[in-house]
Amino acid sequence: MIVRPDGEAVVAGPDAVAREHDSAGLYRGVRFSHGVGPLVLGVPADELVGRTVPLVDVVGRVSDVGSWLRSRLRDLPDDGPWAPAVFDAAARGVPVATIADRLGWSARTLHRRSRARFGYGPQHLHRVLRLQRALTRRREGSAWAAVAAEVGYVDQQHLAREARALTGRCPSDL
């Protein structure tokens, strides 16, 4: 959720690929992780993938965004620890079948529930989180080839292909 310089509050849905915005002014925002956004907003994440929509179109008129948000976070529905568990497992590169098995679900159920909470399935979530890990390791000073091996890419070219697929840029530009 972002409050633009003009005061309009918008919801930026999850992105399957990176988006860049050229804009001036002071923006304030809240990023929801581990699938919390759909619980706060009351809208499945896959309905907002790649979109930025006015908050009013998602939740109705809100007079004070901060108060509304505090209230929603205080009264957040609880559907168990599955979403943070899926997020953490995907971040560690655990195979989708293993994640589903640990939850006692089919791979299809895991995919459907992940789309509603994260905006995409567990495999795509894994790809995004793996690239984030790679970029973190590189910023810490590791060489690209070492980074690729450490975070689970087949080789440095695999890392480069994934970076271009997810961001439109080669890793060194990131």
CSV table of C-alpha atoms in Angstrom, one decimal:
chain,number,residue,atom,x,y,z
A,1,MET,CA,0.0,0.0,0.0
A,2,ILE,CA,1.4,3.4,-1.0
A,3,VAL,CA,0.4,6.9,-0.3
A,4,ARG,CA,1.4,9.1,-3.2
A,5,PRO,CA,2.6,12.7,-2.9
A,6,ASP,CA,-0.9,13.9,-3.9
A,7,GLY,CA,-2.4,12.0,-0.9
A,8,GLU,CA,-4.0,9.2,-2.9
A,9,ALA,CA,-3.6,5.8,-1.4
A,10,VAL,CA,-3.1,3.0,-3.8
A,11,VAL,CA,-2.5,-0.8,-3.6
A,12,ALA,CA,0.4,-2.1,-5.6
A,13,GLY,CA,-0.2,-5.8,-6.2
A,14,PRO,CA,2.5,-8.4,-6.3
A,15,ASP,CA,4.6,-8.4,-9.4
A,16,ALA,CA,5.5,-11.5,-11.4
A,17,VAL,CA,8.2,-9.5,-13.0
A,18,ALA,CA,9.9,-6.3,-11.9
A,19,ARG,CA,8.3,-2.9,-12.6
A,20,GLU,CA,10.1,0.5,-12.5
A,21,HIS,CA,8.4,3.8,-11.8
A,22,ASP,CA,9.9,7.1,-12.6
A,23,SER,CA,8.2,9.6,-10.2
A,24,ALA,CA,9.1,12.6,-8.1
A,25,GLY,CA,7.9,13.4,-4.6
A,26,LEU,CA,7.7,11.7,-1.3
A,27,TYR,CA,5.9,8.4,-1.2
A,28,ARG,CA,5.0,6.6,2.0
A,29,GLY,CA,4.2,2.9,2.0
A,30,VAL,CA,3.7,-0.3,3.8
A,31,ARG,CA,5.0,-3.6,2.4
A,32,PHE,CA,3.2,-6.7,3.5
A,33,SER,CA,5.3,-9.9,3.5
A,34,HIS,CA,4.6,-13.6,3.9
A,35,GLY,CA,1.2,-13.2,2.3
A,36,VAL,CA,-0.3,-10.8,4.9
A,37,GLY,CA,-1.5,-8.2,2.3
A,38,PRO,CA,-4.5,-10.3,1.2
A,39,LEU,CA,-5.6,-10.7,4.8
A,40,VAL,CA,-5.4,-7.0,5.4
A,41,LEU,CA,-7.1,-6.0,2.2
A,42,GLY,CA,-9.6,-8.8,2.0
A,43,VAL,CA,-8.7,-9.5,-1.6
A,44,PRO,CA,-6.9,-12.5,-3.1
A,45,ALA,CA,-3.4,-11.4,-4.2
A,46,ASP,CA,-3.8,-13.0,-7.6
A,47,GLU,CA,-6.5,-10.4,-8.4
A,48,LEU,CA,-3.9,-7.6,-8.1
A,49,VAL,CA,-0.8,-9.1,-9.8
A,50,GLY,CA,0.9,-6.5,-11.8
A,51,ARG,CA,-1.6,-3.8,-11.0
A,52,THR,CA,-1.7,-0.6,-9.0
A,53,VAL,CA,-5.2,0.4,-8.0
A,54,PRO,CA,-6.7,3.1,-5.8
A,55,LEU,CA,-7.2,1.8,-2.2
A,56,VAL,CA,-10.8,3.0,-2.4
A,57,ASP,CA,-11.5,0.5,-5.2
A,58,VAL,CA,-10.2,-2.3,-3.1
A,59,VAL,CA,-11.6,-1.6,0.4
A,60,GLY,CA,-14.0,1.3,0.0
A,61,ARG,CA,-13.6,4.9,1.3
A,62,VAL,CA,-11.1,5.3,4.1
A,63,SER,CA,-10.9,8.6,5.9
A,64,ASP,CA,-7.6,7.9,7.8
A,65,VAL,CA,-5.4,5.3,6.2
A,66,GLY,CA,-3.2,4.9,9.3
A,67,SER,CA,-6.1,4.3,11.6
A,68,TRP,CA,-7.7,1.9,9.1
A,69,LEU,CA,-4.5,0.0,8.7
A,70,ARG,CA,-3.9,-0.3,12.5
A,71,SER,CA,-7.4,-1.6,12.9
A,72,ARG,CA,-7.1,-4.2,10.1
A,73,LEU,CA,-3.7,-5.4,11.5
A,74,ARG,CA,-5.2,-5.7,15.0
A,75,ASP,CA,-8.1,-7.7,13.8
A,76,LEU,CA,-6.2,-9.8,11.2
A,77,PRO,CA,-7.9,-13.1,10.4
A,78,ASP,CA,-5.9,-16.1,11.3
A,79,ASP,CA,-5.9,-19.1,8.9
A,80,GLY,CA,-2.9,-20.8,10.5
A,81,PRO,CA,0.8,-20.7,10.0
A,82,TRP,CA,0.8,-22.2,6.5
A,83,ALA,CA,1.7,-19.0,4.5
A,84,PRO,CA,4.8,-18.1,6.5
A,85,ALA,CA,5.8,-21.7,6.3
A,86,VAL,CA,5.4,-21.8,2.5
A,87,PHE,CA,7.3,-18.5,2.2
A,88,ASP,CA,10.2,-19.7,4.4
A,89,ALA,CA,10.4,-23.1,2.6
A,90,ALA,CA,10.4,-21.4,-0.8
A,91,ALA,CA,13.1,-19.0,0.4
A,92,ARG,CA,15.2,-22.0,1.3
A,93,GLY,CA,14.6,-23.7,-2.1
A,94,VAL,CA,12.5,-26.6,-0.7
A,95,PRO,CA,10.9,-28.4,-3.7
A,96,VAL,CA,7.2,-27.7,-4.2
A,97,ALA,CA,6.2,-31.3,-3.8
A,98,THR,CA,8.0,-31.4,-0.4
A,99,ILE,CA,6.3,-28.2,0.8
A,100,ALA,CA,2.9,-29.7,-0.2
A,101,ASP,CA,3.6,-33.0,1.5
A,102,ARG,CA,4.7,-31.2,4.7
A,103,LEU,CA,1.3,-29.4,4.7
A,104,GLY,CA,-0.6,-32.5,3.8
A,105,TRP,CA,-1.9,-30.9,0.6
A,106,SER,CA,-1.7,-31.8,-3.0
A,107,ALA,CA,0.6,-29.7,-5.2
A,108,ARG,CA,-2.5,-28.2,-6.9
A,109,THR,CA,-4.0,-27.1,-3.5
A,110,LEU,CA,-0.6,-25.5,-2.6
A,111,HIS,CA,-0.5,-23.7,-5.9
A,112,ARG,CA,-4.1,-22.4,-5.6
A,113,ARG,CA,-3.7,-21.2,-2.0
A,114,SER,CA,-0.3,-19.7,-2.8
A,115,ARG,CA,-1.7,-17.7,-5.7
A,116,ALA,CA,-4.4,-16.3,-3.5
A,117,ARG,CA,-1.9,-15.3,-0.8
A,118,PHE,CA,1.3,-14.4,-2.7
A,119,GLY,CA,0.0,-13.6,-6.2
A,120,TYR,CA,1.7,-16.6,-7.8
A,121,GLY,CA,2.5,-20.2,-7.2
A,122,PRO,CA,5.2,-21.5,-4.9
A,123,GLN,CA,7.7,-22.2,-7.8
A,124,HIS,CA,7.6,-18.6,-9.0
A,125,LEU,CA,7.9,-17.4,-5.3
A,126,HIS,CA,11.0,-19.6,-5.1
A,127,ARG,CA,12.5,-18.0,-8.2
A,128,VAL,CA,11.9,-14.5,-6.9
A,129,LEU,CA,13.3,-15.2,-3.5
A,130,ARG,CA,16.3,-17.1,-4.9
A,131,LEU,CA,17.2,-14.0,-7.1
A,132,GLN,CA,16.9,-11.8,-4.0
A,133,ARG,CA,19.3,-14.1,-2.1
A,134,ALA,CA,21.7,-14.0,-5.1
A,135,LEU,CA,21.7,-10.2,-5.1
A,136,THR,CA,22.2,-10.0,-1.4
A,137,ARG,CA,25.2,-12.4,-1.6
A,138,ARG,CA,26.7,-10.4,-4.5
A,139,ARG,CA,26.3,-7.1,-2.5
A,140,GLU,CA,28.2,-8.9,0.3
A,141,GLY,CA,31.1,-9.3,-2.1
A,142,SER,CA,30.9,-12.8,-3.5
A,143,ALA,CA,31.7,-13.4,-7.2
A,144,TRP,CA,28.8,-14.1,-9.5
A,145,ALA,CA,29.9,-17.7,-10.2
A,146,ALA,CA,30.1,-18.4,-6.4
A,147,VAL,CA,26.8,-16.7,-5.8
A,148,ALA,CA,25.1,-18.8,-8.5
A,149,ALA,CA,26.4,-22.0,-6.9
A,150,GLU,CA,25.6,-20.9,-3.3
A,151,VAL,CA,22.0,-20.0,-4.0
A,152,GLY,CA,21.1,-23.0,-6.2
A,153,TYR,CA,21.5,-22.0,-9.8
A,154,VAL,CA,23.0,-24.6,-12.1
A,155,ASP,CA,25.6,-22.1,-13.2
A,156,GLN,CA,26.3,-18.4,-13.7
A,157,GLN,CA,24.4,-18.4,-17.0
A,158,HIS,CA,21.3,-19.8,-15.3
A,159,LEU,CA,21.5,-16.9,-12.8
A,160,ALA,CA,21.8,-14.4,-15.7
A,161,ARG,CA,18.8,-15.9,-17.6
A,162,GLU,CA,16.6,-15.9,-14.4
A,163,ALA,CA,17.6,-12.3,-13.7
A,164,ARG,CA,16.7,-11.2,-17.2
A,165,ALA,CA,13.4,-13.2,-17.1
A,166,LEU,CA,12.3,-11.6,-13.7
A,167,THR,CA,13.7,-8.1,-14.1
A,168,GLY,CA,14.5,-7.5,-17.7
A,169,ARG,CA,18.1,-6.8,-16.7
A,170,CYS,CA,21.4,-8.7,-16.5
A,171,PRO,CA,22.6,-9.3,-12.9
A,172,SER,CA,25.4,-6.8,-13.1
A,173,ASP,CA,22.8,-4.0,-13.8
A,174,LEU,CA,21.0,-4.9,-10.6
